[in-house]
Short mmCIF file of C-alpha atoms and ligand atoms in Angstrom, two decimals:
data_model
loop_
_atom_site.label_atom_id
_atom_site.label_comp_id
_atom_site.label_asym_id
_atom_site.label_seq_id
_atom_site.Cartn_x
_atom_site.Cartn_y
_atom_site.Cartn_z
CA MET U 14 -17.64 22.92 -105.87
CA SER U 15 -20.46 22.43 -103.42
CA THR U 16 -19.60 22.47 -99.70
CA GLU U 17 -22.89 20.73 -98.95
CA LYS U 18 -22.34 17.21 -97.60
CA SER U 19 -23.99 14.39 -99.47
CA GLU U 20 -26.44 12.03 -97.76
CA ALA U 21 -23.81 9.30 -97.97
CA GLN U 22 -21.19 11.54 -96.36
CA LYS U 23 -23.54 12.44 -93.50
CA LEU U 24 -24.48 8.80 -93.01
CA LYS U 25 -20.84 7.78 -92.98
CA GLU U 26 -20.02 10.43 -90.37
CA ALA U 27 -22.88 9.23 -88.21
CA LEU U 28 -22.10 5.53 -88.46
CA PHE U 29 -18.34 5.18 -88.84
CA LEU U 30 -15.77 5.27 -86.06
CA GLU U 31 -13.34 8.08 -86.75
CA ARG U 32 -9.74 7.71 -85.62
CA LYS U 33 -7.74 10.92 -85.88
CA HIS U 34 -4.39 12.42 -84.86
CA GLY U 35 -4.61 14.65 -81.77
CA GLY U 36 -2.84 17.40 -83.70
CA LEU U 37 -5.91 17.58 -85.94
CA LYS U 38 -8.46 17.06 -83.21
CA LEU U 39 -7.27 19.26 -80.35
CA PRO U 40 -7.36 23.07 -80.08
CA GLU U 41 -3.94 24.70 -80.43
CA GLU U 42 -3.94 25.86 -76.78
CA GLU U 43 -4.58 22.31 -75.58
CA ILE U 44 -1.42 21.18 -77.38
CA ARG U 45 0.53 24.03 -75.76
CA ARG U 46 -0.80 22.87 -72.36
CA ALA U 47 0.39 19.34 -73.13
CA GLU U 48 3.89 20.64 -73.89
CA TRP U 49 3.94 22.71 -70.73
CA TYR U 50 2.68 19.79 -68.64
CA CYS U 51 5.52 17.59 -69.92
CA GLU U 52 8.22 19.99 -68.70
CA ASP U 53 7.52 18.94 -65.09
CA TYR U 54 6.93 15.38 -66.23
CA LYS U 55 10.51 15.19 -67.49
CA LYS U 56 11.80 16.52 -64.14
CA PHE U 57 9.74 13.86 -62.36
CA LEU U 58 11.36 11.14 -64.50
CA ASP U 59 14.85 12.48 -63.74
CA SER U 60 14.17 12.63 -60.00
CA GLY U 61 12.93 9.04 -59.76
CA LYS U 62 14.74 6.23 -61.52
CA THR U 63 13.90 3.56 -58.93
CA GLU U 64 10.67 2.87 -57.05
CA ARG U 65 12.27 4.18 -53.85
CA GLU U 66 13.19 7.49 -55.49
CA VAL U 67 9.70 7.85 -56.99
CA VAL U 68 8.13 7.31 -53.54
CA THR U 69 10.38 10.02 -52.08
CA THR U 70 9.55 12.42 -54.92
CA ALA U 71 5.81 11.67 -54.72
CA ILE U 72 5.73 12.32 -50.96
CA ALA U 73 7.48 15.66 -51.42
CA MET U 74 4.94 16.65 -54.10
CA ALA U 75 1.97 15.51 -51.99
CA GLU U 76 3.11 17.11 -48.73
CA LYS U 77 3.23 20.48 -50.53
CA GLN U 78 -0.50 19.96 -51.17
CA GLY U 79 -1.23 19.10 -47.53
CA TYR U 80 -1.02 15.28 -47.57
CA GLU U 81 -0.06 13.69 -44.25
CA PRO U 82 0.95 10.18 -43.14
CA TYR U 83 -2.10 7.99 -42.53
CA GLU U 84 -2.84 7.08 -38.89
CA TYR U 85 -4.62 3.80 -38.21
CA GLY U 86 -7.81 4.21 -36.19
CA ARG U 87 -8.31 7.88 -37.01
CA LYS U 88 -11.65 8.89 -38.50
CA TYR U 89 -11.07 10.86 -41.68
CA THR U 90 -13.64 13.20 -43.19
CA ALA U 91 -14.21 14.98 -46.50
CA GLY U 92 -11.19 16.95 -47.70
CA ASP U 93 -8.65 15.03 -45.58
CA LYS U 94 -5.50 14.05 -47.48
CA VAL U 95 -3.45 11.05 -46.37
CA TYR U 96 -0.76 8.71 -47.64
CA LEU U 97 0.54 5.31 -46.60
CA ASN U 98 4.24 4.85 -47.34
CA ASN U 99 4.76 1.10 -47.75
CA ARG U 100 8.41 0.35 -46.90
CA GLY U 101 9.59 3.26 -49.04
CA LYS U 102 8.92 1.29 -52.23
CA SER U 103 5.23 1.64 -52.90
CA ILE U 104 2.71 4.21 -51.72
CA VAL U 105 -1.03 4.83 -51.53
CA PHE U 106 -2.63 8.26 -51.40
CA ALA U 107 -6.25 8.99 -50.47
CA LEU U 108 -8.27 12.16 -50.85
CA ILE U 109 -11.34 11.67 -48.67
CA GLY U 110 -14.59 12.46 -50.47
CA SER U 111 -17.93 13.68 -49.18
CA ASP U 112 -19.91 10.55 -50.10
CA PRO U 113 -20.36 7.73 -47.57
CA ILE U 114 -17.37 5.36 -47.85
CA GLU U 115 -19.68 2.36 -48.34
CA ASN U 116 -20.56 3.80 -51.78
CA GLY U 117 -17.07 2.83 -52.88
CA VAL U 118 -13.90 4.65 -53.89
CA ASN U 119 -12.26 5.54 -57.21
CA ILE U 120 -8.81 3.97 -57.52
CA MET U 121 -6.01 4.91 -59.93
CA ALA U 122 -3.35 2.18 -59.85
CA SER U 123 -0.01 2.28 -61.64
CA HIS U 124 3.50 0.94 -61.01
CA ILE U 125 6.75 2.73 -60.33
CA ASP U 126 9.29 -0.06 -60.86
CA SER U 127 10.85 -0.28 -64.33
CA PRO U 128 12.99 -2.85 -66.14
CA ARG U 129 16.64 -2.47 -65.14
CA ILE U 130 19.69 -4.42 -63.98
CA ASP U 131 20.14 -5.29 -60.28
CA LEU U 132 23.40 -6.20 -58.57
CA LYS U 133 23.78 -9.74 -57.31
CA VAL U 134 24.16 -10.33 -53.58
CA ASN U 135 27.92 -11.01 -53.97
CA PRO U 136 28.73 -8.81 -56.95
CA VAL U 137 32.34 -7.60 -56.70
CA TYR U 138 35.15 -9.34 -58.56
CA GLU U 139 38.44 -8.63 -60.25
CA ASP U 140 39.33 -10.21 -63.58
CA GLY U 141 41.67 -9.26 -66.42
CA GLU U 142 43.03 -6.28 -64.45
CA LEU U 143 39.53 -4.78 -64.15
CA CYS U 144 36.94 -4.61 -61.37
CA LEU U 145 33.36 -5.59 -62.20
CA PHE U 146 29.98 -6.28 -60.57
CA LYS U 147 27.87 -9.38 -61.29
CA THR U 148 24.22 -8.60 -62.00
CA HIS U 149 20.78 -10.09 -62.51
CA TYR U 150 18.41 -8.18 -64.78
CA TYR U 151 14.99 -7.11 -63.44
CA GLY U 152 11.85 -7.38 -65.57
CA GLY U 153 11.57 -8.08 -69.28
CA VAL U 154 14.66 -6.63 -70.91
CA LYS U 155 16.32 -7.21 -74.27
CA LYS U 156 19.77 -7.70 -72.77
CA TYR U 157 21.73 -6.52 -75.82
CA GLN U 158 20.16 -3.05 -75.40
CA TRP U 159 21.99 -2.50 -72.12
CA THR U 160 25.60 -2.71 -73.31
CA ALA U 161 28.01 0.07 -74.25
CA MET U 162 25.99 2.94 -72.84
CA PRO U 163 26.43 5.14 -69.75
CA LEU U 164 24.78 3.62 -66.68
CA ALA U 165 24.13 4.95 -63.18
CA LEU U 166 23.96 3.09 -59.88
CA HIS U 167 21.03 3.77 -57.54
CA GLY U 168 19.82 2.21 -54.32
CA VAL U 169 20.43 1.59 -50.66
CA VAL U 170 22.95 -0.34 -48.60
CA VAL U 171 22.00 -1.43 -45.09
CA ARG U 172 25.30 -1.73 -43.24
CA GLN U 173 26.25 -4.11 -40.44
CA ASP U 174 25.57 -1.28 -37.95
CA GLY U 175 21.97 -1.07 -39.21
CA VAL U 176 22.46 2.30 -40.88
CA SER U 177 20.85 2.61 -44.31
CA VAL U 178 22.98 4.50 -46.83
CA THR U 179 21.54 5.93 -50.03
CA VAL U 180 23.60 5.49 -53.20
CA SER U 181 23.23 7.50 -56.40
CA VAL U 182 26.21 7.68 -58.76
CA GLY U 183 26.10 8.71 -62.40
CA GLU U 184 23.31 11.31 -62.50
CA ASP U 185 25.29 14.47 -61.83
CA GLU U 186 27.28 15.50 -64.91
CA ASN U 187 30.45 15.50 -62.77
CA ASP U 188 29.80 11.94 -61.57
CA PRO U 189 31.53 8.97 -63.12
CA VAL U 190 29.31 6.46 -64.96
CA PHE U 191 29.52 2.68 -65.43
CA CYS U 192 28.91 0.38 -68.37
CA VAL U 193 28.44 -3.17 -69.57
CA THR U 194 31.04 -3.80 -72.26
CA ASP U 195 30.28 -5.47 -75.60
CA LEU U 196 32.54 -7.18 -78.07
CA LEU U 197 34.06 -5.24 -80.99
CA PRO U 198 32.62 -6.22 -84.42
CA HIS U 199 36.08 -7.32 -85.54
CA LEU U 200 36.03 -10.27 -83.14
CA SER U 201 32.30 -10.96 -83.05
CA ALA U 202 32.14 -13.68 -85.67
CA ASP U 203 30.87 -16.23 -83.14
CA GLN U 204 28.70 -13.79 -81.18
CA MET U 205 27.01 -12.65 -84.39
CA LYS U 206 25.87 -16.23 -85.02
CA ARG U 207 23.91 -16.23 -81.76
CA THR U 208 20.20 -15.42 -81.90
CA LEU U 209 19.27 -11.86 -80.88
CA GLY U 210 17.81 -13.10 -77.58
CA ASP U 211 21.10 -14.80 -76.83
CA GLY U 212 23.31 -12.01 -78.21
CA ILE U 213 24.20 -10.85 -74.72
CA ARG U 214 23.60 -13.47 -72.05
CA GLY U 215 22.50 -12.87 -68.48
CA GLU U 216 25.92 -13.76 -67.10
CA GLU U 217 27.54 -11.37 -69.60
CA LEU U 218 25.77 -8.33 -68.11
CA ASN U 219 28.79 -7.50 -65.96
CA LEU U 220 29.22 -3.90 -64.88
CA LEU U 221 32.65 -2.29 -65.28
CA VAL U 222 33.40 -0.23 -62.15
CA GLY U 223 37.17 0.34 -61.93
CA SER U 224 40.73 -0.39 -63.04
CA TYR U 225 43.29 1.24 -60.68
CA PRO U 226 45.09 -1.09 -58.24
CA TYR U 227 45.69 -0.37 -54.58
CA ARG U 228 49.41 0.59 -54.59
CA ASP U 229 51.03 -2.44 -53.02
CA GLU U 230 53.17 -4.88 -55.04
CA GLU U 231 52.52 -7.80 -52.70
CA ILE U 232 48.75 -7.70 -52.28
CA SER U 233 46.48 -9.84 -54.47
CA GLN U 234 43.20 -8.51 -55.99
CA ALA U 235 44.55 -4.99 -55.65
CA ILE U 236 41.97 -3.48 -58.05
CA LYS U 237 39.03 -4.96 -56.15
CA LEU U 238 40.68 -3.78 -52.93
CA ASN U 239 40.96 -0.25 -54.28
CA ILE U 240 37.27 -0.16 -55.27
CA LEU U 241 36.22 -1.50 -51.84
CA ARG U 242 38.45 1.15 -50.24
CA ILE U 243 36.63 3.89 -52.18
CA LEU U 244 33.21 2.45 -51.25
CA ASN U 245 34.29 2.23 -47.62
CA GLU U 246 35.43 5.86 -47.57
CA LYS U 247 32.26 7.08 -49.30
CA TYR U 248 29.58 4.89 -47.70
CA GLY U 249 31.27 3.29 -44.70
CA MET U 250 30.47 -0.12 -46.22
CA VAL U 251 32.44 -3.36 -46.53
CA GLU U 252 31.98 -6.21 -49.02
CA LYS U 253 29.58 -8.06 -46.65
CA ASP U 254 27.16 -5.14 -46.86
CA PHE U 255 26.30 -5.93 -50.50
CA ARG U 256 24.31 -8.85 -49.03
CA SER U 257 21.88 -6.39 -47.44
CA ALA U 258 21.69 -3.91 -50.30
CA GLU U 259 19.32 -3.07 -53.12
CA LEU U 260 21.46 -1.60 -55.86
CA SER U 261 20.10 -1.06 -59.34
CA ILE U 262 21.72 -0.06 -62.61
CA VAL U 263 19.74 2.32 -64.78
CA PRO U 264 20.52 4.51 -67.82
CA ALA U 265 22.52 7.58 -66.79
CA PHE U 266 20.89 9.98 -69.25
CA LYS U 267 18.09 12.45 -68.53
CA ALA U 268 14.62 12.79 -70.09
CA ARG U 269 14.71 14.83 -73.31
CA ASP U 270 12.35 16.20 -75.92
CA LEU U 271 12.34 14.09 -79.07
CA GLY U 272 11.88 15.28 -82.64
CA PHE U 273 12.42 18.57 -84.51
CA ASP U 274 8.89 19.46 -83.40
CA ARG U 275 9.60 18.42 -79.78
CA SER U 276 6.32 16.49 -79.84
CA MET U 277 7.60 13.51 -77.85
CA VAL U 278 9.49 12.66 -74.67
CA ALA U 279 12.41 10.23 -74.80
CA ALA U 280 13.39 8.85 -71.41
CA TYR U 281 14.09 5.81 -69.30
CA GLY U 282 11.32 4.33 -67.14
CA GLN U 283 8.22 5.84 -68.74
CA ASP U 284 6.68 2.37 -68.22
CA ASP U 285 5.03 3.07 -65.91
CA ARG U 286 6.09 6.34 -64.33
CA VAL U 287 4.09 8.13 -67.01
CA CYS U 288 0.91 6.73 -65.46
CA ALA U 289 2.26 7.31 -61.95
CA TYR U 290 2.88 10.98 -62.75
CA THR U 291 -0.39 11.59 -64.59
CA SER U 292 -2.51 9.93 -61.88
CA LEU U 293 -0.59 11.57 -59.03
CA THR U 294 -0.87 15.06 -60.50
CA ALA U 295 -4.59 14.50 -61.16
CA LEU U 296 -4.97 13.59 -57.47
CA LEU U 297 -2.96 16.60 -56.30
CA HIS U 298 -4.97 18.97 -58.52
CA ALA U 299 -8.35 17.52 -57.47
CA GLU U 300 -10.95 19.38 -55.41
CA THR U 301 -12.64 17.44 -52.61
CA PRO U 302 -14.55 14.79 -54.57
CA GLY U 303 -17.81 12.96 -53.90
CA ARG U 304 -16.24 9.51 -53.99
CA THR U 305 -12.97 9.10 -52.09
CA LEU U 306 -10.07 9.13 -54.54
CA VAL U 307 -7.22 6.64 -54.10
CA CYS U 308 -3.93 6.66 -56.00
CA VAL U 309 -1.68 3.59 -55.74
CA LEU U 310 1.93 3.64 -56.95
CA ALA U 311 2.95 -0.01 -56.79
CA ASP U 312 6.28 -1.80 -56.95
CA LYS U 313 7.19 -5.18 -58.54
CA GLU U 314 4.77 -5.09 -61.48
CA GLU U 315 7.60 -5.96 -63.84
CA THR U 316 8.23 -9.20 -61.93
CA GLY U 317 4.60 -10.19 -61.39
CA SER U 318 3.33 -7.86 -58.61
CA GLY U 319 4.59 -10.12 -55.79
CA GLY U 320 6.20 -9.37 -52.44
CA THR U 321 5.16 -6.91 -49.74
CA THR U 322 5.28 -3.92 -52.08
CA GLY U 323 3.65 -5.40 -55.21
CA MET U 324 0.00 -4.88 -56.08
CA ASN U 325 -0.86 -8.40 -54.89
CA ALA U 326 0.06 -7.39 -51.32
CA ASP U 327 -2.59 -6.05 -48.92
CA TYR U 328 -1.23 -2.60 -48.07
CA TRP U 329 -3.62 -0.70 -50.37
CA ARG U 330 -6.59 -2.81 -49.24
CA ASN U 331 -5.57 -2.17 -45.62
CA LEU U 332 -5.61 1.59 -46.15
CA ILE U 333 -9.11 1.50 -47.64
CA ALA U 334 -10.27 -0.83 -44.86
CA GLY U 335 -8.66 1.50 -42.31
CA ILE U 336 -10.53 4.51 -43.69
CA ALA U 337 -13.84 2.55 -43.61
CA ARG U 338 -13.50 0.95 -40.16
CA PRO U 339 -14.17 4.04 -37.95
CA TYR U 340 -17.48 4.35 -39.84
CA GLY U 341 -18.35 0.75 -38.98
CA VAL U 342 -18.18 -0.16 -42.67
CA ASP U 343 -16.83 -3.51 -43.88
CA ALA U 344 -14.05 -3.05 -46.44
CA ARG U 345 -15.63 -5.75 -48.64
CA GLN U 346 -18.66 -3.52 -49.13
CA VAL U 347 -16.37 -0.65 -50.12
CA PHE U 348 -14.47 -2.81 -52.63
CA ALA U 349 -17.66 -4.15 -54.22
CA ASN U 350 -18.76 -0.58 -54.97
CA SER U 351 -15.35 0.72 -56.04
CA LYS U 352 -14.06 1.47 -59.53
CA CYS U 353 -10.51 1.31 -60.79
CA LEU U 354 -8.46 2.61 -63.67
CA SER U 355 -5.53 0.21 -63.89
CA ALA U 356 -2.97 2.52 -65.45
CA ASP U 357 -0.13 1.18 -67.52
CA VAL U 358 1.50 1.86 -70.85
CA ASN U 359 0.39 0.22 -74.08
CA ILE U 360 2.23 -0.13 -77.35
CA ALA U 361 2.10 2.57 -80.02
CA PHE U 362 2.16 1.49 -83.67
CA ASP U 363 5.76 1.26 -84.84
CA PRO U 364 6.08 1.67 -88.64
CA THR U 365 9.43 -0.14 -88.59
CA PHE U 366 7.78 -3.30 -87.25
CA PRO U 367 4.25 -3.23 -88.71
CA GLU U 368 4.08 -7.03 -88.81
CA VAL U 369 3.45 -7.40 -85.05
CA HIS U 370 0.49 -5.01 -85.02
CA GLU U 371 -3.08 -5.39 -86.14
CA LYS U 372 -3.72 -1.94 -87.57
CA MET U 373 -7.42 -1.67 -86.77
CA ASN U 374 -6.87 -2.30 -83.07
CA VAL U 375 -3.40 -0.99 -82.32
CA SER U 376 -3.04 2.40 -80.65
CA PHE U 377 -1.19 5.24 -82.37
CA ALA U 378 1.05 7.92 -80.91
CA ASN U 379 -0.85 11.21 -80.55
CA TYR U 380 -4.30 9.63 -80.72
CA GLY U 381 -4.74 10.11 -76.97
CA VAL U 382 -5.00 7.98 -73.84
CA VAL U 383 -5.53 4.27 -74.57
CA LEU U 384 -8.45 2.36 -73.11
CA THR U 385 -7.79 -1.39 -73.15
CA LYS U 386 -10.81 -3.58 -72.48
CA TYR U 387 -8.78 -6.74 -72.15
CA THR U 388 -5.14 -7.83 -72.00
CA GLY U 389 -3.64 -11.33 -71.98
CA ALA U 390 -2.11 -13.63 -74.57
CA ARG U 391 -3.21 -16.64 -76.64
CA GLY U 392 -6.93 -16.78 -76.03
CA LYS U 393 -6.75 -13.83 -73.59
CA ALA U 394 -4.96 -16.00 -70.99
CA GLY U 395 -4.25 -14.00 -67.84
CA THR U 396 -6.69 -11.26 -68.75
CA SER U 397 -8.97 -9.26 -66.50
CA ASP U 398 -11.44 -8.37 -69.29
CA ALA U 399 -13.43 -5.30 -68.18
CA SER U 400 -17.20 -5.70 -68.46
CA ALA U 401 -19.06 -4.03 -71.33
CA GLU U 402 -21.02 -2.05 -68.71
CA PHE U 403 -17.92 -0.65 -66.97
CA THR U 404 -16.15 -0.04 -70.30
CA GLY U 405 -19.19 1.89 -71.52
CA GLU U 406 -19.28 3.91 -68.30
CA ILE U 407 -15.63 4.96 -68.65
CA GLN U 408 -16.06 5.73 -72.37
CA ARG U 409 -18.98 8.03 -71.56
CA MET U 410 -16.89 9.67 -68.82
CA LEU U 411 -14.03 10.37 -71.27
CA ASP U 412 -16.38 11.73 -73.94
CA ALA U 413 -18.30 13.90 -71.48
CA ASN U 414 -15.02 15.49 -70.39
CA GLY U 415 -13.67 16.00 -73.91
CA VAL U 416 -10.69 13.69 -73.32
CA LEU U 417 -8.81 12.57 -76.44
CA TRP U 418 -8.85 8.78 -76.24
CA GLN U 419 -8.48 5.64 -78.34
CA THR U 420 -8.68 1.91 -77.87
CA GLY U 421 -5.61 -0.30 -77.84
CA ASN U 422 -4.44 -3.85 -77.99
CA LEU U 423 -1.01 -5.38 -77.42
CA GLY U 424 -0.12 -6.79 -80.83
CA LYS U 425 -1.64 -9.28 -83.21
CA VAL U 426 -3.50 -12.29 -81.85
CA ASP U 427 -0.95 -14.97 -80.87
CA GLN U 428 1.98 -12.58 -81.42
CA GLY U 429 2.62 -12.30 -77.69
CA GLY U 430 0.89 -10.24 -75.04
CA GLY U 431 1.18 -9.01 -71.52
CA GLY U 432 -0.61 -8.16 -68.32
CA THR U 433 -0.90 -5.36 -65.81
CA VAL U 434 -1.92 -4.89 -62.17
CA ALA U 435 -5.60 -4.98 -63.26
CA GLY U 436 -6.05 -8.58 -62.08
CA CYS U 437 -5.03 -7.72 -58.51
CA LEU U 438 -7.85 -5.17 -58.31
CA ALA U 439 -10.41 -7.25 -60.17
CA GLN U 440 -9.87 -10.19 -57.79
CA THR U 441 -10.68 -7.79 -54.93
CA ASP U 442 -14.17 -7.42 -56.45
CA ILE U 443 -13.44 -4.00 -57.95
CA ASP U 444 -14.61 -3.02 -61.45
CA THR U 445 -11.33 -2.42 -63.28
CA ILE U 446 -10.27 -1.35 -66.76
CA ASP U 447 -6.82 -0.80 -68.24
CA ILE U 448 -5.91 2.68 -69.39
CA GLY U 449 -2.62 4.36 -70.22
CA VAL U 450 -0.15 5.93 -72.60
CA PRO U 451 0.96 4.37 -75.91
CA VAL U 452 4.76 4.16 -76.05
CA LEU U 453 7.43 3.18 -78.54
CA SER U 454 10.40 0.98 -77.56
CA MET U 455 8.67 -0.21 -74.38
CA HIS U 456 11.11 -1.69 -71.82
CA ALA U 457 14.13 -0.33 -73.72
CA PRO U 458 16.56 1.96 -71.87
CA LEU U 459 15.05 4.82 -73.91
CA GLU U 460 11.25 4.77 -74.24
CA VAL U 461 9.23 7.25 -76.29
CA ALA U 462 5.84 8.80 -75.49
CA ALA U 463 3.95 11.58 -77.29
CA LYS U 464 3.22 14.66 -75.19
CA ILE U 465 -0.40 14.82 -76.36
CA ASP U 466 -0.92 11.27 -75.06
CA VAL U 467 0.74 12.00 -71.71
CA TYR U 468 -1.50 15.04 -71.23
CA SER U 469 -4.62 13.19 -72.40
CA THR U 470 -3.93 10.54 -69.77
CA TYR U 471 -3.68 13.25 -67.11
CA ARG U 472 -7.01 14.62 -68.33
CA ALA U 473 -8.59 11.15 -68.14
CA PHE U 474 -7.50 10.87 -64.49
CA CYS U 475 -8.84 14.37 -63.77
CA ALA U 476 -12.21 13.23 -65.13
CA PHE U 477 -12.06 10.05 -63.03
CA ALA U 478 -11.19 12.09 -59.92
CA LYS U 479 -14.69 13.57 -59.98
CA HIS U 480 -16.44 10.60 -61.59
CA GLU U 481 -19.59 9.54 -59.74
CA GLY U 482 -20.77 6.91 -62.23
MN1 MN J 28 3.97 -1.38 -67.12
MN1 MN J 29 6.39 -3.10 -68.27
#
């Protein structure tokens, strides 16, 4: 048989778009590097299950590399490394480049909040000889997924005396855990008739936290009293203090390898801590760039990027303006010349639910980092469609750096859709495109990402860190 390629074969290779599994496209040592990279990625996921914990972890990582708190009014020069900690819940890092600031900066923006269940302001009650907490879920969750599994409690309580107490129960293997109970199948005849979306209702997401009574025959609500006694001994708090607390319920399990081949990571909160980790490590590994490099880890994306710590707030703009001001440069000029990778997860093709995907435009696990020109739903509503020019520029950057990448799209037209922080940057007059990791079971307590894709995303950010454009 001839090994010579036919004219038609050559023409096809030249003209067709080839989509291929990373395991076939990447050198063996690159795949080993991806596996090695994900060992620390898993530790990062375990150390930060709320936005506050991720900020703390990120600061510790950055300070090891010489990053210092940003000081307003100070003139920073090439090689300086600063961060702005925004209320402990979102954070911006900047690595000052050698180019004039008016030429613009390169921004990597991701979010560090994840879907979860928050406690209500008045959560504690006793019913049926048990003590429970009332909750309100945070972000887009399928509520039935959160029952009958081990859950941990994370957050802060600001007491009457003004002292802020950190809470983390359920992560250490010797800790107790909590759970939301579900009905046994034997008595679920009525529940089973509900639609899936209604299977577990918001007011049924009650967290079981105790069952022993305080030992006094006369006292009422003795089980609630006993739980409040324990909380008082441990945290010095009283029931009133729940009103000034941020307490979140998250899965109690740790990040694990998935599959006989260990090719994937299964963990809670990979949306969007996978982009937070890959962009942050790219920043920390970067040499002094030409263009100043900015890394934003934002809060509140899952609820619409609002509040003081969401991407709609001004803190990240203020940092860039603060870096420009000592040079007499207007921040608006900096923004107009800036470029942004809006980093968030996309959906990987799921063979169990092929009907929601459009196979030509969906992203696949192990095909590399996903570039998404536009998001939105039903006629691209809510999109921040990247321009053809900027999309082309980023595609050339990825190719020039040998990054494994693919395009992606959230589902079939009119199937649904979603948005990211991209709009917040685009409205600031910054060229922005969505990029990120394809995941399976997005927003579920256990999300899945392929290691090759995680590493390819890191490599995309490394390319962007030195991108002059
Ligand atoms: Mn996200
Ligand atoms: Mn999300």
